[in-house]
Amino acid sequence: MSSPLADPVDRVIEEDETMASVHEEEGEGDATMADPQAISDDSSEEAEEDEEEARRIREGFIVDEDEDEEEDDDEARHRRRKRRKRRHRRRDEEEALEDDDLELLEENTGTSFRNRLTRLRRGPDGGSPPAPSTSKRKPIVESSEDDLDDEDLPQVQDIQRIWDDERAGGGRDDEEDMDDFIDYEDEDEGAGAMDEQEREERRRERKKRERERRKAIGSRPELAGIDDMAWDEIHGVFGDGHDYDWALLGDDEMDFEEDRVKPEMRYQDVFEPSEIRARMLTEDDDLIRAQDIPERMQLATSSLSQSSTLSLHQNLTEADLDDAAMWVTVRLSPRKTRDFFSPDGPYNMYREPLVMAVTYALRFLFVQEFEVPYIWTHKRDYISYFNPQEMRTRVQLISLAELWRIYALGQKYRSLAQRKNALALSYARLNVEDEYFEQTIRPKIDSVEVVTDATEWLTMTYKLKKQDAFDFQFHDDEDQAETRKRKAPSRISAYEVAKKSIVSKLADGFGIKPHEVVYNFVAQENVHFVDDQELNPIAFAEQFTDPDAAVAQPAEELLRRARMILATELGKDPLLRQAMRDLFKTDALISVLPTERGMTKIDEHHPYFNFKYLHHKSITQMMDTPQFLHILAAEAELLVTVSTFLTNEAKSKFERRLNDAFASDSYSDTARAWNEERSRVVQEALEQHLIPVGVKWAREWLREEVEDTLAAHCGNVLRERIDVAPYITPEMKPGDTASVLAVSWGKGDPQKDAITLVFLDEAGRLREHIKIDNLVDRDYQDEFTDLLKRRRPDVIVVGGLSMATTKLSSKVRSLVNGEPSNSDPTTTGADGWGSSEAPREANEQAFNIPVMYVRDEVARMYQHSKRAAEEFSALSPVAKYCVGLARYIQSPLNEYSALGHDITAIPLEDEDQHLIPKEKLLSALERTLVDVTNKVGVDINRAVNDSYYQHLLPFVCGLGPRKAQVLVKKISAMGGNLINRDQFIKSSLLTTKIFLNAAGFLRISRDPEAKLSKNRHADDDVQDPLDDTRIHPEDYELARKMATDALELDEEDIHDEHPSHVVSVIMQDADNERKLNELNLDEFAVSMYEANEDRKRHTLNIIREELLKPFSEQRAPFPSLGPWDVLTMLSGETPRTLRMGLIVSIMVVRLEQTLVHIRLDSGIEGVIDIGYLTEDGNIAPKDVVKKGQTIPGVIVDVKLDLPADQFFVKVSVRQSDLRAGDSLFRSVKRDDQWNLPQFERDLEMQARKKRAEIDRTRRVVKHPNFHNFNATQAENYLDKQQRGDVVIRPSSKGVDHLAVTWKVDDKLYQHIDVTEINTGQGGNLLIVDEKHQYADLDELIVNHVQATARKVEELMAHEKFKHGSEDELHLFLKNFVAANPAKSIYGFTLNRRKPGHFNLCFLANKNSTVQTWVSRRYLFVSHA
């Protein structure tokens, strides 16, 4: 409803505010979807008057005078803006222009709007709010929901343009959009009776006429009937539409934030970086997955490592192979060098084939990027001796271990090559020509150390020419964060100072340059000769003294500095340093001496005692033992000091050679004097430069070699455990898997632990899990035998965590074999296995099932692992332990592979394994897993569908954790099953190199009922029998050729068959072995070599074996554990800890008339015969020992009977046996290189110290305060006493001294040395110092100690005394002066460094420093 117009002025103001509000709404862009009925095209509904709507509009848009006066109030403005925003959100439809608004427009413009404009639609704002206008006339911008995607919105210059297009820049689309803004009312009276279709036609006609009218009018306002005066009046009333832009600014920004597109969520925004690394989702992981390079070759560390890093090396090229082969070959092993390169070596004639084999290996590894298993299996002919004229000569040039060694050495050479290239670039940047560097040094660079030395030499030689030419950065150097560099202090060495002075001219006077000396030394003959001086060294040096006597240096000092220059240049020479390293490598000696702490801590039972006094042991003797790693560990614990040095003979020989290269051949006195100076230069170069370099390098080199040897040994131990076939019974065929019943009693406590039984079928699936309380009661026995009848396991595995497991094993054996219960006293009674029932009859029920022990270290780890919790969350830890036992006997390889990086926790070398760096140990163990896994092969379809078996997949050649992960996902997406190996390439499952590496080791099991298609080209979806063999796809044609020849078929006989049809025929042929053996493979191999130089002799043998027995079992049979293995597993005892002669602690378990049953701490049971109880041997046991008593005993015998599950010891407790002790058996054996004289001297010194200590402690003084304490014991005693309490004790200064310790304060004690002098008059005089002497101890305590303590108490009670340290007192003084600038302050506190003294501190003002005086006992303080 229109509001009444009471006053023209009021009406103008009201309409002005209303229109401003309209513009504000239009610019705000908060329009909501209107009600469908409200936005109907039927404009007749707009004529209805709504009082409520009008009232709401007035409340929202009309501003009265009071509000206008308060516009400057920020708080009121803020409330209005919030109120307006709430109304805008609630509004569901657009406001219509009321009749009075139209009348106002008509009155001011002279134009009729009745049949044209009904309402303006508001749309969301497409951008930021418009800037306030500075002119009177500004564009009025309108938008609709249809314009959301339009960046250029139509602009109008006047009211009339509301209906117009923006003809200047708009097109037809804009015109159509603007048409939608306008609603027309029907002029016909019968419009209400029209249907929707007629109304729509009428509307289109009107729009068409309107467009024609607009076109005729154009853009001139005069044609619309609006002149400039009218425009001025309109702007005066309505403004330019931007008066309230400030109110929309916050809303528009809010709308912009809400409408802004949020960034896509990434997993990096959700997960922690550590979890991303654990899930292998980093960018490096993605790169590894994408690159067509075997995963292990892309990593600098083991793929099992939790911190695997990318290797940034560049591969070798064909041009590098010859040098690399020679470099690697001579470093393979000392034995290889001796056998192949020594003139009298047994394989000297195969030296060139060995180098060629290494070249092939390096080409396969670093150029073609094949992994070791692929080369060993499919390219072995290239690393073996192959001669077409000597086909029967079989010489294995490279073993599998040596092939891995070549891979490791190749990586080192690759790093060396990169560093050599960097050195060459840096040398080129110098823009110098150094003949010595180019002709002598560069050709001899064969190690990273020489590269470093050459870099240092060039830096020293050309430092002044190019300061920054040697900023090297290598791939394996740690990244250095880019930080703001600060100017470092200048550090100029004495060499640089001397080199820039006149002394360098004096150094030139020695007659030969240092690099010429080195050249003579390397050539072992004098190519360069010395230019002799006419003057002797002193006279020659005097020529270079400074004329100024004040700064002149004596000639001797100038000579010394000249010698220093030459010695430094000799010591920095790369070739001389390398010669010194080579000398240390062969002739170095190592000695060890204990520190003062080590003398007492390393006794004869300590493991370090073996090398406590190691003396002059050759470095070559320490290569194959872990002793040096133990020495370094002891050195790190500050127990020993290690010395590395050369033998006197080797050092003298080196020094003599260097002197010969440096000396003059003349015999004059002057030449001899100069030669003496040169000899001093050589000696200084050796002592100051060359020998320290050799010592440092020898330690690191020996450590690396020993770590590598020990890691390889751990890998070999692991190979012995996993390179075994799964357990099979005699009735089973190789390749079959046994069903297993695992039984465990846990810790074996009959009161707490139940017996757990877990059954796994042939596929490794858990089929049954039960618990029974014991195997003594008849009901439980029947339940156990019923389980055996139902499941019929192929083998029963027994395991446990204590020696009680042996009783469980014995009982299981008796039940399985149908034997009656034993009545052995050691297995009945109080231990929970006794029974009051009568023995059962034999052979009630017998099963032909073997019962055995297996290694349980993997099972012990598995029971508490996260993997076990995920797989069998409902099982108890003991049941999970049983699952681990069963899985181990079904596949040891699979169990160890599933450990991942935790495999380093498996004890492979008990005493030494912890000395190997974890990364190095992981690499060695991973190589073993890779070897054995590829030797066995992996069924890819089973791996995709069996998560447990899938743990083998990362160890397949070419794959790794990341590539195996993505391969499984791709195959699962295809349906989880592959038909043939061709799908790896055709379905893009593997890239080319990865396929070539892995194809021969990924088997696709053949369905025995499947038949090959007879169409030669229908091989996409059919199985190929060769896919279930170790034959590589590149050799399929050879296999088919061999099968064809063995069957004596022609090409036309198999023309229409599948290419591998003949393979199926020969595999199923009953006489296939004879037919294949009749083939002359040697002749075939020669013909292939002559045709295209293919070496396939070993490959042909593999093909024949695979055609006979595809993927045959090549591992050793499953081993049985020995008695000591079982005993160690259950008790932890080893032959070293449980042997005859050792004294052990035993507990009496049970007494009999002639026998005592005992138990060791480890749980092993034993007996004491009556003859070993006492010396007499006829005393009843009950009179000697009691049940439950713990006594020492000597092991007399160890009885191990594994089939009977009996492990016990015989012990003696006779005093005569115990008196002898067991030091002889427990003491650690000394090394053969033992420094016996030093050992005896130290023993004697320790004995003297001990006697002196005993003598001191034997002195007794009759006084209540006297105690036989040392200083530490006295302080500990006084710690709980009062201040002023005293302890008198013996003094370490001798028998004529006493020490008096008294408590000054908490944790503060004063030790007073008292000298005791015999006066000769029947008394002693106690002297503290010259002024304080006392007649007896009581007088000393009262008049000296207690008097001092009272003074201390008085001072500590003073107001100026401050508890705490001196620093705390300083802080108090500074705070006081800061708060009171006009005052000074002093205070005092106890001196903690000098007990009994005080620190007096004074601070004059805040700008001065605290002054401190140390005073003893008395301080004169003012109370003012």
PDB file of C-alpha atoms in Angstrom, residues 117-260:
ATOM      1  CA  LEU A 117       8.208  -0.835 -15.008  1.00  0.00           C
ATOM      2  CA  THR A 118       6.809  -3.108 -12.358  1.00  0.00           C
ATOM      3  CA  ARG A 119       9.921  -4.104 -10.410  1.00  0.00           C
ATOM      4  CA  LEU A 120      13.647  -4.524 -10.598  1.00  0.00           C
ATOM      5  CA  ARG A 121      15.126  -7.874  -9.860  1.00  0.00           C
ATOM      6  CA  ARG A 122      18.186  -8.049  -7.680  1.00  0.00           C
ATOM      7  CA  GLY A 123      20.933 -10.508  -8.446  1.00  0.00           C
ATOM      8  CA  PRO A 124      24.163 -11.473  -6.658  1.00  0.00           C
ATOM      9  CA  ASP A 125      27.041  -9.125  -7.067  1.00  0.00           C
ATOM     10  CA  GLY A 126      29.718 -10.554  -9.305  1.00  0.00           C
ATOM     11  CA  GLY A 127      32.664  -8.714  -7.865  1.00  0.00           C
ATOM     12  CA  SER A 128      33.851  -6.236  -5.352  1.00  0.00           C
ATOM     13  CA  PRO A 129      31.635  -3.252  -4.406  1.00  0.00           C
ATOM     14  CA  PRO A 130      31.854  -0.219  -6.679  1.00  0.00           C
ATOM     15  CA  ALA A 131      33.966   2.697  -5.653  1.00  0.00           C
ATOM     16  CA  PRO A 132      32.143   5.813  -4.499  1.00  0.00           C
ATOM     17  CA  SER A 133      31.273   8.165  -7.310  1.00  0.00           C
ATOM     18  CA  THR A 134      32.817  11.584  -7.700  1.00  0.00           C
ATOM     19  CA  SER A 135      30.477  12.837 -10.388  1.00  0.00           C
ATOM     20  CA  LYS A 136      26.824  13.494 -10.364  1.00  0.00           C
ATOM     21  CA  ARG A 137      25.865  10.915 -12.910  1.00  0.00           C
ATOM     22  CA  LYS A 138      27.120   7.406 -12.451  1.00  0.00           C
ATOM     23  CA  PRO A 139      26.060   4.148 -14.040  1.00  0.00           C
ATOM     24  CA  ILE A 140      23.404   2.091 -12.365  1.00  0.00           C
ATOM     25  CA  VAL A 141      24.443  -1.545 -12.624  1.00  0.00           C
ATOM     26  CA  GLU A 142      21.831  -4.248 -12.572  1.00  0.00           C
ATOM     27  CA  SER A 143      22.373  -7.987 -12.687  1.00  0.00           C
ATOM     28  CA  SER A 144      20.322 -11.112 -12.524  1.00  0.00           C
ATOM     29  CA  GLU A 145      21.027 -14.742 -11.766  1.00  0.00           C
ATOM     30  CA  ASP A 146      21.474 -15.280 -15.477  1.00  0.00           C
ATOM     31  CA  ASP A 147      24.400 -12.853 -15.460  1.00  0.00           C
ATOM     32  CA  LEU A 148      26.559 -14.678 -12.937  1.00  0.00           C
ATOM     33  CA  ASP A 149      28.972 -15.852 -15.602  1.00  0.00           C
ATOM     34  CA  ASP A 150      29.140 -12.495 -17.392  1.00  0.00           C
ATOM     35  CA  GLU A 151      32.149 -10.428 -16.522  1.00  0.00           C
ATOM     36  CA  ASP A 152      31.022  -7.293 -18.412  1.00  0.00           C
ATOM     37  CA  LEU A 153      27.760  -6.135 -16.869  1.00  0.00           C
ATOM     38  CA  PRO A 154      25.510  -3.710 -18.755  1.00  0.00           C
ATOM     39  CA  GLN A 155      25.704  -0.120 -17.599  1.00  0.00           C
ATOM     40  CA  VAL A 156      23.037   2.578 -18.078  1.00  0.00           C
ATOM     41  CA  GLN A 157      23.428   6.351 -17.895  1.00  0.00           C
ATOM     42  CA  ASP A 158      19.873   7.300 -16.925  1.00  0.00           C
ATOM     43  CA  ILE A 159      16.597   5.889 -15.731  1.00  0.00           C
ATOM     44  CA  GLN A 160      15.405   5.335 -19.305  1.00  0.00           C
ATOM     45  CA  ARG A 161      18.429   3.106 -19.914  1.00  0.00           C
ATOM     46  CA  ILE A 162      17.066   0.577 -17.447  1.00  0.00           C
ATOM     47  CA  TRP A 163      15.208  -0.869 -20.429  1.00  0.00           C
ATOM     48  CA  ASP A 164      18.053  -0.361 -22.901  1.00  0.00           C
ATOM     49  CA  ASP A 165      20.907  -2.581 -23.958  1.00  0.00           C
ATOM     50  CA  GLU A 166      24.458  -1.476 -23.670  1.00  0.00           C
ATOM     51  CA  ARG A 167      24.715  -1.046 -27.392  1.00  0.00           C
ATOM     52  CA  ALA A 168      28.325   0.015 -27.365  1.00  0.00           C
ATOM     53  CA  GLY A 169      29.778  -3.300 -26.159  1.00  0.00           C
ATOM     54  CA  GLY A 170      26.890  -5.737 -25.713  1.00  0.00           C
ATOM     55  CA  GLY A 171      25.735  -8.433 -28.074  1.00  0.00           C
ATOM     56  CA  ARG A 172      22.568 -10.361 -28.569  1.00  0.00           C
ATOM     57  CA  ASP A 173      23.087 -12.384 -25.427  1.00  0.00           C
ATOM     58  CA  ASP A 174      23.192  -9.285 -23.289  1.00  0.00           C
ATOM     59  CA  GLU A 175      20.044  -7.994 -24.926  1.00  0.00           C
ATOM     60  CA  GLU A 176      18.175 -11.176 -24.171  1.00  0.00           C
ATOM     61  CA  ASP A 177      19.374 -11.048 -20.580  1.00  0.00           C
ATOM     62  CA  MET A 178      18.202  -7.482 -20.123  1.00  0.00           C
ATOM     63  CA  ASP A 179      14.831  -8.387 -21.499  1.00  0.00           C
ATOM     64  CA  ASP A 180      14.372 -10.754 -18.619  1.00  0.00           C
ATOM     65  CA  PHE A 181      14.619  -7.882 -16.151  1.00  0.00           C
ATOM     66  CA  ILE A 182      11.355  -6.291 -17.339  1.00  0.00           C
ATOM     67  CA  ASP A 183       7.808  -7.342 -16.663  1.00  0.00           C
ATOM     68  CA  TYR A 184       4.854  -5.764 -18.427  1.00  0.00           C
ATOM     69  CA  GLU A 185       1.273  -5.592 -17.340  1.00  0.00           C
ATOM     70  CA  ASP A 186      -1.418  -6.762 -19.683  1.00  0.00           C
ATOM     71  CA  GLU A 187      -3.340  -3.871 -21.194  1.00  0.00           C
ATOM     72  CA  ASP A 188      -6.256  -5.910 -22.300  1.00  0.00           C
ATOM     73  CA  GLU A 189      -9.076  -6.254 -19.902  1.00  0.00           C
ATOM     74  CA  GLY A 190      -9.490  -9.879 -20.826  1.00  0.00           C
ATOM     75  CA  ALA A 191      -5.954 -10.753 -20.003  1.00  0.00           C
ATOM     76  CA  GLY A 192      -7.002 -12.666 -16.949  1.00  0.00           C
ATOM     77  CA  ALA A 193      -8.908 -15.137 -19.110  1.00  0.00           C
ATOM     78  CA  MET A 194      -5.897 -15.950 -21.287  1.00  0.00           C
ATOM     79  CA  ASP A 195      -4.138 -19.254 -20.879  1.00  0.00           C
ATOM     80  CA  GLU A 196      -0.436 -19.428 -20.370  1.00  0.00           C
ATOM     81  CA  GLN A 197       0.425 -20.033 -24.010  1.00  0.00           C
ATOM     82  CA  GLU A 198      -1.493 -16.940 -25.252  1.00  0.00           C
ATOM     83  CA  ARG A 199       0.018 -14.832 -22.534  1.00  0.00           C
ATOM     84  CA  GLU A 200       3.499 -15.936 -23.561  1.00  0.00           C
ATOM     85  CA  GLU A 201       2.847 -15.052 -27.230  1.00  0.00           C
ATOM     86  CA  ARG A 202       1.545 -11.626 -26.222  1.00  0.00           C
ATOM     87  CA  ARG A 203       4.660 -11.020 -24.136  1.00  0.00           C
ATOM     88  CA  ARG A 204       7.006 -11.946 -26.985  1.00  0.00           C
ATOM     89  CA  GLU A 205       5.223  -9.479 -29.290  1.00  0.00           C
ATOM     90  CA  ARG A 206       5.609  -6.688 -26.750  1.00  0.00           C
ATOM     91  CA  LYS A 207       9.255  -7.437 -26.343  1.00  0.00           C
ATOM     92  CA  LYS A 208       9.738  -7.305 -30.082  1.00  0.00           C
ATOM     93  CA  ARG A 209       8.045  -3.925 -30.325  1.00  0.00           C
ATOM     94  CA  GLU A 210      10.048  -2.627 -27.403  1.00  0.00           C
ATOM     95  CA  ARG A 211      13.335  -3.615 -29.019  1.00  0.00           C
ATOM     96  CA  GLU A 212      12.376  -1.806 -32.196  1.00  0.00           C
ATOM     97  CA  ARG A 213      11.458   1.286 -30.155  1.00  0.00           C
ATOM     98  CA  ARG A 214      14.777   1.231 -28.336  1.00  0.00           C
ATOM     99  CA  LYS A 215      16.623   0.950 -31.603  1.00  0.00           C
ATOM    100  CA  ALA A 216      14.810   4.019 -32.893  1.00  0.00           C
ATOM    101  CA  ILE A 217      15.442   6.068 -29.759  1.00  0.00           C
ATOM    102  CA  GLY A 218      19.143   5.274 -29.598  1.00  0.00           C
ATOM    103  CA  SER A 219      21.262   6.456 -26.717  1.00  0.00           C
ATOM    104  CA  ARG A 220      20.352  10.185 -26.701  1.00  0.00           C
ATOM    105  CA  PRO A 221      18.518  11.263 -23.490  1.00  0.00           C
ATOM    106  CA  GLU A 222      16.861  14.165 -25.300  1.00  0.00           C
ATOM    107  CA  LEU A 223      14.802  11.664 -27.371  1.00  0.00           C
ATOM    108  CA  ALA A 224      13.516  10.100 -24.190  1.00  0.00           C
ATOM    109  CA  GLY A 225      12.030  13.357 -22.994  1.00  0.00           C
ATOM    110  CA  ILE A 226      14.595  13.977 -20.241  1.00  0.00           C
ATOM    111  CA  ASP A 227      16.598  17.171 -20.378  1.00  0.00           C
ATOM    112  CA  ASP A 228      19.617  18.193 -18.332  1.00  0.00           C
ATOM    113  CA  MET A 229      17.570  20.026 -15.728  1.00  0.00           C
ATOM    114  CA  ALA A 230      15.464  16.942 -15.215  1.00  0.00           C
ATOM    115  CA  TRP A 231      18.620  14.900 -14.691  1.00  0.00           C
ATOM    116  CA  ASP A 232      19.915  17.359 -12.140  1.00  0.00           C
ATOM    117  CA  GLU A 233      16.645  17.174 -10.261  1.00  0.00           C
ATOM    118  CA  ILE A 234      16.658  13.383 -10.357  1.00  0.00           C
ATOM    119  CA  HIS A 235      20.182  13.285  -8.965  1.00  0.00           C
ATOM    120  CA  GLY A 236      19.311  15.799  -6.343  1.00  0.00           C
ATOM    121  CA  VAL A 237      16.472  13.619  -5.128  1.00  0.00           C
ATOM    122  CA  PHE A 238      17.842  10.119  -5.630  1.00  0.00           C
ATOM    123  CA  GLY A 239      21.586  10.611  -5.651  1.00  0.00           C
ATOM    124  CA  ASP A 240      23.877   8.607  -7.914  1.00  0.00           C
ATOM    125  CA  GLY A 241      23.201   5.189  -6.315  1.00  0.00           C
ATOM    126  CA  HIS A 242      26.519   4.975  -4.461  1.00  0.00           C
ATOM    127  CA  ASP A 243      25.777   6.949  -1.323  1.00  0.00           C
ATOM    128  CA  TYR A 244      25.589   3.817   0.823  1.00  0.00           C
ATOM    129  CA  ASP A 245      28.480   1.829  -0.643  1.00  0.00           C
ATOM    130  CA  TRP A 246      30.232   2.005   2.734  1.00  0.00           C
ATOM    131  CA  ALA A 247      27.438  -0.080   4.253  1.00  0.00           C
ATOM    132  CA  LEU A 248      27.934  -2.836   1.682  1.00  0.00           C
ATOM    133  CA  LEU A 249      31.709  -3.057   1.931  1.00  0.00           C
ATOM    134  CA  GLY A 250      31.840  -5.597   4.767  1.00  0.00           C
ATOM    135  CA  ASP A 251      29.004  -7.679   3.315  1.00  0.00           C
ATOM    136  CA  ASP A 252      30.633  -7.808  -0.096  1.00  0.00           C
ATOM    137  CA  GLU A 253      33.907  -8.941   1.402  1.00  0.00           C
ATOM    138  CA  MET A 254      32.079 -11.626   3.345  1.00  0.00           C
ATOM    139  CA  ASP A 255      30.273 -12.743   0.230  1.00  0.00           C
ATOM    140  CA  PHE A 256      33.572 -12.843  -1.616  1.00  0.00           C
ATOM    141  CA  GLU A 257      35.098 -15.090   1.034  1.00  0.00           C
ATOM    142  CA  GLU A 258      32.082 -17.393   0.940  1.00  0.00           C
ATOM    143  CA  ASP A 259      31.954 -17.547  -2.841  1.00  0.00           C
ATOM    144  CA  ARG A 260      35.667 -18.025  -3.293  1.00  0.00           C
TER     145      ARG A 260
END
